Short mmCIF file of C-alpha atoms in Angstrom, two decimals:
data_model
loop_
_atom_site.label_atom_id
_atom_site.label_comp_id
_atom_site.label_asym_id
_atom_site.label_seq_id
_atom_site.Cartn_x
_atom_site.Cartn_y
_atom_site.Cartn_z
CA UNK C 1 -12.76 36.33 -18.08
CA UNK C 2 -10.42 36.73 -15.12
CA UNK C 3 -11.67 38.78 -12.20
CA UNK C 4 -11.08 39.01 -8.48
CA UNK C 5 -13.64 37.75 -5.97
CA UNK C 6 -13.88 38.90 -2.36
CA UNK C 7 -14.70 36.17 0.16
CA UNK C 8 -15.45 37.02 3.81
CA UNK C 9 -15.86 34.65 6.78
CA UNK C 10 -16.83 35.21 10.43
CA UNK C 11 -15.27 32.72 12.82
CA UNK C 12 -15.98 32.49 16.55
CA UNK C 13 -13.02 32.43 18.95
CA UNK C 14 -12.82 30.89 22.43
CA UNK C 15 -9.81 33.01 23.50
CA UNK C 16 -7.58 35.70 22.00
CA UNK C 17 -5.09 33.09 20.75
CA UNK C 18 -7.73 30.59 19.58
CA UNK C 19 -7.11 29.88 15.89
CA UNK C 20 -8.76 26.45 15.86
CA UNK C 21 -11.78 27.66 13.89
CA UNK C 22 -9.56 29.16 11.22
CA UNK C 23 -7.46 25.97 11.18
CA UNK C 24 -10.60 23.88 10.59
CA UNK C 25 -11.82 26.16 7.80
CA UNK C 26 -8.45 25.84 6.05
CA UNK C 27 -8.39 22.06 6.50
CA UNK C 28 -11.91 21.81 5.07
CA UNK C 29 -10.94 23.92 2.06
CA UNK C 30 -13.38 26.71 2.92
CA UNK C 31 -10.54 29.22 3.28
CA UNK C 32 -7.50 29.49 1.02
CA UNK C 33 -4.66 30.69 3.31
CA UNK C 34 -2.64 32.26 0.50
CA UNK C 35 -5.68 34.33 -0.51
CA UNK C 36 -6.13 35.95 2.92
CA UNK C 37 -5.39 39.68 2.79
CA UNK C 38 -6.80 40.85 6.14
CA UNK C 39 -8.24 39.63 9.41
CA UNK C 40 -10.26 41.84 11.76
CA UNK C 41 -10.55 40.52 15.31
CA UNK C 42 -12.57 41.40 18.39
CA UNK C 43 -10.65 40.27 21.47
CA UNK C 44 -11.89 40.25 25.04
CA UNK C 45 -9.33 42.59 26.58
CA UNK C 46 -9.95 46.09 27.89
CA UNK C 47 -9.07 47.81 24.60
CA UNK C 48 -6.65 50.17 26.39
CA UNK C 49 -2.87 50.65 26.32
CA UNK C 50 -2.21 47.52 28.38
CA UNK C 51 -4.49 45.25 26.35
CA UNK C 52 -2.12 42.45 25.36
CA UNK C 53 -4.96 40.33 23.95
CA UNK C 54 -4.51 42.22 20.67
CA UNK C 55 -0.83 41.27 20.37
CA UNK C 56 -1.53 37.71 21.52
CA UNK C 57 -4.24 37.30 18.89
CA UNK C 58 -2.08 38.84 16.16
CA UNK C 59 0.86 36.57 17.05
CA UNK C 60 -1.31 33.43 16.99
CA UNK C 61 -2.82 34.40 13.64
CA UNK C 62 0.55 35.34 12.15
CA UNK C 63 2.04 32.00 13.23
CA UNK C 64 -0.88 30.10 11.67
CA UNK C 65 -0.61 32.04 8.42
CA UNK C 66 3.14 31.45 8.36
CA UNK C 67 2.61 27.70 8.62
CA UNK C 68 -0.01 27.58 5.87
CA UNK C 69 0.99 30.37 3.46
CA UNK C 70 4.63 31.03 4.29
CA UNK C 71 6.28 33.78 6.37
CA UNK C 72 6.39 36.37 3.59
CA UNK C 73 2.71 35.96 2.74
CA UNK C 74 1.85 36.10 6.44
CA UNK C 75 3.62 39.44 6.83
CA UNK C 76 1.55 40.94 4.00
CA UNK C 77 -1.75 40.19 5.75
CA UNK C 78 -3.28 43.12 7.63
CA UNK C 79 -4.13 42.00 11.17
CA UNK C 80 -6.48 44.48 12.79
CA UNK C 81 -7.16 43.38 16.35
CA UNK C 82 -9.67 45.51 18.26
CA UNK C 83 -9.74 44.93 22.00
CA UNK C 84 -12.93 45.03 24.04
CA UNK C 85 -16.08 42.89 23.83
CA UNK C 86 -18.04 44.64 26.55
CA UNK C 87 -21.72 43.87 27.02
CA UNK C 88 -22.91 41.11 24.73
CA UNK C 89 -20.33 41.55 21.96
CA UNK C 90 -19.01 38.15 20.91
CA UNK C 91 -15.26 37.58 20.39
CA UNK C 92 -14.58 36.54 16.80
CA UNK C 93 -12.44 37.14 13.73
CA UNK C 94 -13.54 38.28 10.28
CA UNK C 95 -11.33 36.86 7.54
CA UNK C 96 -11.05 38.64 4.18
CA UNK C 97 -9.84 36.74 1.11
CA UNK C 98 -9.16 37.90 -2.44
CA UNK C 99 -9.32 35.03 -4.90
CA UNK C 100 -8.76 34.91 -8.65
CA UNK C 101 -11.97 33.96 -10.46
CA UNK C 102 -12.73 32.83 -13.98
CA UNK C 103 -16.02 34.69 -14.26
CA UNK C 104 -17.45 37.95 -15.49
CA UNK C 105 -17.15 41.12 -13.46
CA UNK C 106 -20.25 42.12 -11.52
CA UNK C 107 -21.01 45.83 -11.07
CA UNK C 108 -21.18 46.65 -7.37
CA UNK C 109 -19.33 43.56 -6.17
CA UNK C 110 -17.25 44.00 -3.02
CA UNK C 111 -13.67 45.14 -3.68
CA UNK C 112 -10.84 44.89 -1.13
CA UNK C 113 -7.49 46.67 -1.12
CA UNK C 114 -4.84 46.71 1.58
CA UNK C 115 -1.57 48.44 2.34
CA UNK C 116 1.11 48.78 5.02
CA UNK C 117 2.93 51.99 5.84
CA UNK C 118 6.44 52.49 7.13
CA UNK C 119 6.92 52.76 10.89
CA UNK C 120 6.46 56.16 12.48
CA UNK C 121 8.85 57.70 14.97
CA UNK C 122 7.17 58.21 18.35
CA UNK C 123 7.18 62.00 17.92
CA UNK C 124 5.16 61.63 14.68
CA UNK C 125 2.22 59.86 16.33
CA UNK C 126 -0.82 62.12 16.52
CA UNK C 127 0.68 64.73 14.22
CA UNK C 128 0.49 65.76 10.55
CA UNK C 129 3.21 63.28 9.62
CA UNK C 130 0.85 60.48 10.64
CA UNK C 131 -2.03 62.07 8.71
CA UNK C 132 0.12 62.14 5.57
CA UNK C 133 1.34 58.58 6.06
CA UNK C 134 -2.19 57.21 6.37
CA UNK C 135 -3.49 59.27 3.44
CA UNK C 136 -0.76 57.82 1.22
CA UNK C 137 -1.54 54.32 2.49
CA UNK C 138 -5.26 54.68 1.79
CA UNK C 139 -4.56 55.82 -1.76
CA UNK C 140 -2.27 52.82 -2.25
CA UNK C 141 -4.96 50.46 -0.94
CA UNK C 142 -7.52 52.04 -3.28
CA UNK C 143 -5.21 51.47 -6.22
CA UNK C 144 -4.74 47.86 -5.14
CA UNK C 145 -8.52 47.43 -5.12
CA UNK C 146 -8.99 49.12 -8.48
CA UNK C 147 -11.08 51.87 -6.89
CA UNK C 148 -10.67 55.15 -8.74
CA UNK C 149 -13.59 57.17 -7.39
CA UNK C 150 -13.36 57.91 -3.62
CA UNK C 151 -17.17 57.82 -3.50
CA UNK C 152 -16.94 54.09 -4.18
CA UNK C 153 -15.09 53.58 -0.89
CA UNK C 154 -17.50 52.48 1.84
CA UNK C 155 -15.20 51.72 4.76
CA UNK C 156 -11.53 52.16 5.58
CA UNK C 157 -10.10 50.26 8.54
CA UNK C 158 -6.73 51.35 9.91
CA UNK C 159 -4.72 49.75 12.68
CA UNK C 160 -2.49 52.48 14.09
CA UNK C 161 0.17 52.70 16.81
CA UNK C 162 0.16 54.24 20.28
CA UNK C 163 2.80 55.60 22.60
CA UNK C 164 4.31 53.71 25.50
CA UNK C 165 6.60 55.02 28.22
CA UNK C 166 9.54 53.38 26.46
CA UNK C 167 8.70 54.97 23.12
CA UNK C 168 8.32 58.40 24.71
CA UNK C 169 11.65 57.98 26.52
CA UNK C 170 13.35 56.94 23.28
CA UNK C 171 12.12 60.11 21.57
CA UNK C 172 13.23 62.28 24.48
CA UNK C 173 16.63 60.66 24.27
CA UNK C 174 16.90 62.22 20.80
CA UNK C 175 15.59 65.58 22.10
CA UNK C 176 12.27 64.97 20.32
CA UNK C 177 8.96 65.84 21.96
CA UNK C 178 5.93 63.61 21.52
CA UNK C 179 2.41 64.93 21.01
CA UNK C 180 1.55 63.76 24.54
CA UNK C 181 3.25 62.05 27.45
CA UNK C 182 -0.05 60.38 28.44
CA UNK C 183 -0.08 56.91 26.89
CA UNK C 184 -3.89 56.61 27.04
CA UNK C 185 -4.35 59.98 25.35
CA UNK C 186 -1.91 58.86 22.68
CA UNK C 187 -4.43 56.23 21.59
CA UNK C 188 -7.02 58.91 20.87
CA UNK C 189 -4.53 61.17 19.13
CA UNK C 190 -3.30 58.34 16.94
CA UNK C 191 -6.84 57.34 15.99
CA UNK C 192 -7.58 61.01 15.31
CA UNK C 193 -4.61 61.51 13.01
CA UNK C 194 -5.25 58.22 11.20
CA UNK C 195 -8.90 59.15 10.67
CA UNK C 196 -8.02 62.56 9.29
CA UNK C 197 -5.59 60.78 6.95
CA UNK C 198 -8.51 58.70 5.67
CA UNK C 199 -10.64 61.83 5.31
CA UNK C 200 -7.86 63.54 3.36
CA UNK C 201 -7.45 60.60 0.99
CA UNK C 202 -11.21 60.46 0.35
CA UNK C 203 -11.50 64.22 -0.20
CA UNK C 204 -13.63 64.76 2.90
CA UNK C 205 -11.32 67.45 4.34
CA UNK C 206 -8.98 70.03 2.86
CA UNK C 207 -5.74 71.43 4.21
CA UNK C 208 -5.24 70.58 7.87
CA UNK C 209 -3.49 72.23 10.77
CA UNK C 210 -1.86 70.14 13.45
CA UNK C 211 -3.88 71.88 16.14
CA UNK C 212 -7.07 70.37 14.68
CA UNK C 213 -6.02 66.77 15.40
CA UNK C 214 -8.10 65.41 18.23
CA UNK C 215 -9.72 68.81 18.83
CA UNK C 216 -11.77 70.08 15.89
CA UNK C 217 -14.39 67.37 15.54
CA UNK C 218 -16.22 69.25 12.81
CA UNK C 219 -13.54 67.63 10.63
CA UNK C 220 -14.40 63.99 10.12
CA UNK C 221 -14.70 61.06 7.74
CA UNK C 222 -17.98 59.24 7.26
CA UNK C 223 -16.15 56.04 6.33
CA UNK C 224 -13.17 55.89 8.69
CA UNK C 225 -12.46 53.34 11.39
CA UNK C 226 -9.19 53.53 13.33
CA UNK C 227 -8.05 51.20 16.10
CA UNK C 228 -4.86 51.88 18.07
CA UNK C 229 -2.63 49.19 19.50
CA UNK C 230 0.72 48.55 21.11
CA UNK C 231 1.68 45.85 18.63
CA UNK C 232 2.95 48.06 15.77
CA UNK C 233 4.44 51.45 14.89
CA UNK C 234 3.23 51.67 11.31
CA UNK C 235 -0.27 51.24 9.90
CA UNK C 236 -2.20 48.34 8.47
CA UNK C 237 -4.88 49.69 6.13
CA UNK C 238 -7.85 47.92 4.54
CA UNK C 239 -10.17 49.63 2.05
CA UNK C 240 -13.60 48.14 1.35
CA UNK C 241 -15.71 49.40 -1.51
CA UNK C 242 -16.70 48.86 -5.12
CA UNK C 243 -14.13 48.69 -7.91
CA UNK C 244 -13.69 47.51 -11.47
CA UNK C 245 -12.89 43.87 -12.22
CA UNK C 246 -14.54 42.25 -9.20
CA UNK C 247 -17.09 39.43 -9.13
CA UNK C 248 -19.00 37.39 -6.58
CA UNK C 249 -22.15 37.79 -4.48
CA UNK C 250 -20.87 40.13 -1.75
CA UNK C 251 -22.07 43.73 -1.60
CA UNK C 252 -21.24 46.59 0.77
CA UNK C 253 -23.03 49.71 1.94
CA UNK C 254 -22.44 52.16 4.76
CA UNK C 255 -24.28 54.51 7.08
CA UNK C 256 -23.38 57.16 9.63
CA UNK C 257 -24.94 57.12 13.09
CA UNK C 258 -25.46 60.67 14.39
CA UNK C 259 -25.35 59.34 17.95
CA UNK C 260 -25.35 56.01 19.75
CA UNK C 261 -29.12 55.57 19.36
CA UNK C 262 -29.36 56.53 15.71
CA UNK C 263 -30.24 53.20 14.07
CA UNK C 264 -32.37 54.57 11.22
CA UNK C 265 -29.41 55.18 8.84
CA UNK C 266 -28.23 51.63 9.57
CA UNK C 267 -31.71 50.28 8.92
CA UNK C 268 -31.75 52.17 5.60
CA UNK C 269 -28.38 50.67 4.59
CA UNK C 270 -29.66 47.19 5.42
CA UNK C 271 -32.69 47.85 3.25
CA UNK C 272 -30.51 48.95 0.34
CA UNK C 273 -28.81 45.57 0.61
CA UNK C 274 -32.18 43.82 0.55
CA UNK C 275 -32.21 42.96 4.23
CA UNK C 276 -35.51 44.55 5.16
CA UNK C 277 -36.45 47.89 6.61
CA UNK C 278 -38.58 47.07 9.63
CA UNK C 279 -37.89 45.29 12.91
CA UNK C 280 -35.14 42.78 13.61
CA UNK C 281 -33.75 40.73 10.73
CA UNK C 282 -35.38 37.33 10.26
CA UNK C 283 -33.23 34.19 10.20
CA UNK C 284 -32.88 34.09 6.40
CA UNK C 285 -31.72 37.70 6.36
CA UNK C 286 -29.25 37.14 9.20
CA UNK C 287 -27.74 34.31 7.17
CA UNK C 288 -27.01 36.76 4.35
CA UNK C 289 -25.47 39.35 6.70
CA UNK C 290 -21.76 38.60 6.43
CA UNK C 291 -20.29 41.37 8.61
CA UNK C 292 -21.26 44.55 10.40
CA UNK C 293 -18.43 46.96 11.21
CA UNK C 294 -19.01 50.01 13.41
CA UNK C 295 -17.37 52.76 15.42
CA UNK C 296 -18.59 53.89 18.84
CA UNK C 297 -17.78 57.01 20.81
CA UNK C 298 -18.96 58.75 23.95
CA UNK C 299 -20.26 62.28 23.11
CA UNK C 300 -17.78 64.94 24.18
CA UNK C 301 -20.41 66.81 26.23
CA UNK C 302 -21.31 63.69 28.17
CA UNK C 303 -24.95 63.81 27.08
CA UNK C 304 -27.02 61.56 24.89
CA UNK C 305 -30.00 63.36 23.38
CA UNK C 306 -29.91 65.87 26.19
CA UNK C 307 -29.67 63.37 29.03
CA UNK C 308 -26.59 63.13 31.23
CA UNK C 309 -24.46 59.99 30.99
CA UNK C 310 -21.52 58.91 33.15
CA UNK C 311 -19.42 57.57 30.28
CA UNK C 312 -16.86 60.37 30.57
CA UNK C 313 -16.82 60.56 34.37
CA UNK C 314 -16.64 56.87 35.34
CA UNK C 315 -13.27 56.31 37.03
CA UNK C 316 -13.61 52.53 36.82
CA UNK C 317 -14.16 52.10 33.09
CA UNK C 318 -12.88 54.11 30.14
CA UNK C 319 -15.49 55.84 27.99
CA UNK C 320 -14.53 53.72 24.99
CA UNK C 321 -15.61 50.62 26.89
CA UNK C 322 -19.01 52.11 27.70
CA UNK C 323 -19.48 53.17 24.08
CA UNK C 324 -18.58 49.76 22.66
CA UNK C 325 -20.96 47.91 24.94
CA UNK C 326 -23.81 50.38 24.39
CA UNK C 327 -23.56 50.64 20.60
CA UNK C 328 -22.95 46.90 20.36
CA UNK C 329 -26.26 46.30 22.14
CA UNK C 330 -28.12 48.82 19.99
CA UNK C 331 -26.89 47.26 16.74
CA UNK C 332 -27.31 43.69 17.98
CA UNK C 333 -30.94 44.48 18.72
CA UNK C 334 -31.33 45.62 15.13
CA UNK C 335 -29.73 42.63 13.37
CA UNK C 336 -30.45 39.87 15.89
CA UNK C 337 -26.95 38.80 16.95
CA UNK C 338 -23.88 40.30 18.65
CA UNK C 339 -21.05 38.86 16.56
CA UNK C 340 -20.27 42.41 15.46
CA UNK C 341 -17.05 44.36 14.97
CA UNK C 342 -17.68 47.40 17.15
CA UNK C 343 -14.58 49.49 17.84
CA UNK C 344 -14.45 52.21 20.48
CA UNK C 345 -12.87 55.62 20.09
CA UNK C 346 -14.29 57.48 17.08
CA UNK C 347 -12.25 60.69 16.99
CA UNK C 348 -12.92 62.31 13.58
CA UNK C 349 -14.81 59.13 12.62
CA UNK C 350 -18.30 60.37 11.97
CA UNK C 351 -19.96 63.12 14.03
CA UNK C 352 -19.20 63.74 17.70
CA UNK C 353 -20.86 60.93 19.66
CA UNK C 354 -21.76 58.96 16.53
CA UNK C 355 -19.81 56.89 14.06
CA UNK C 356 -19.63 55.12 10.70
CA UNK C 357 -21.15 51.70 10.10
CA UNK C 358 -20.44 49.35 7.18
CA UNK C 359 -22.48 46.30 6.22
CA UNK C 360 -21.32 43.43 4.03
CA UNK C 361 -24.02 41.07 2.80
CA UNK C 362 -24.70 38.49 0.15
CA UNK C 363 -26.82 39.76 -2.71
CA UNK C 364 -30.42 38.52 -2.65
#
């Protein structure tokens, strides 16, 4: 019986453009380059508008994929580079493959779907046009994964664009106004619109007004993760969940942290995957933990459980950098290592100050 099997690898990187680990895995036959559908990366830049480590990493990965799978196949791969490995977070890439398998389908096996959207015009970033574009892309990725029920989606990762001075000037040259002239704020607005697009596709929100984007945080998705970057103007979308016709040992579950200290929902998700419910994971359990994906956000009131923080008032470091480092440490303490995909900026991604978490593990 022909099915699809999801295969996921974590590979350490020594620099943003270091693809030697992926090269070795391909040479050893552990990774099939033509089967790669997505790569998530944590790069050691600042994660802000001027973080070129994302583009450098994407270029190095695209060149490698072009050599091994061909240029057309390389262009179909979703490359989601998330800048910022503050604190103890370890730079790495997570490689997602979809292979054909001659084996029976397994209920609950990990399913992966991906999609690309058309480029936006600068004036569409952070607005309802972006929400609609992402919603359509998420639905397309669900269809690709064979996921019919939105409740079977456990995590949606979107790489979305941001505005630069040049892009804003180009729009103004056509008498078009952008949602903001502040390039840093454009990152948040783009993540916000992309996240609401995910929420719309999953039925988590109803009709939206443009004024709600980046402002009404009562509207949110419990399974959205959006990362903005300078390296594209469209969207690269990856849906992770459970669908028909999939096999293999990988399973996925998700949780929602109410704030940056809220590890109990994550602990419960680990337990549902058979990874224990008390204390830090033991070595055998860590070996079965394939990937942990999370969003991190500074609370909008600047307080964590009633206590004042300086995340929003630090003029040296952006709040997203504080949030990544803090949440990365909290989750690393729970699972016993810091090779985690923790992305900052969680506008409409979980509750204010919290964020979604997804866990991929091998079945016991």
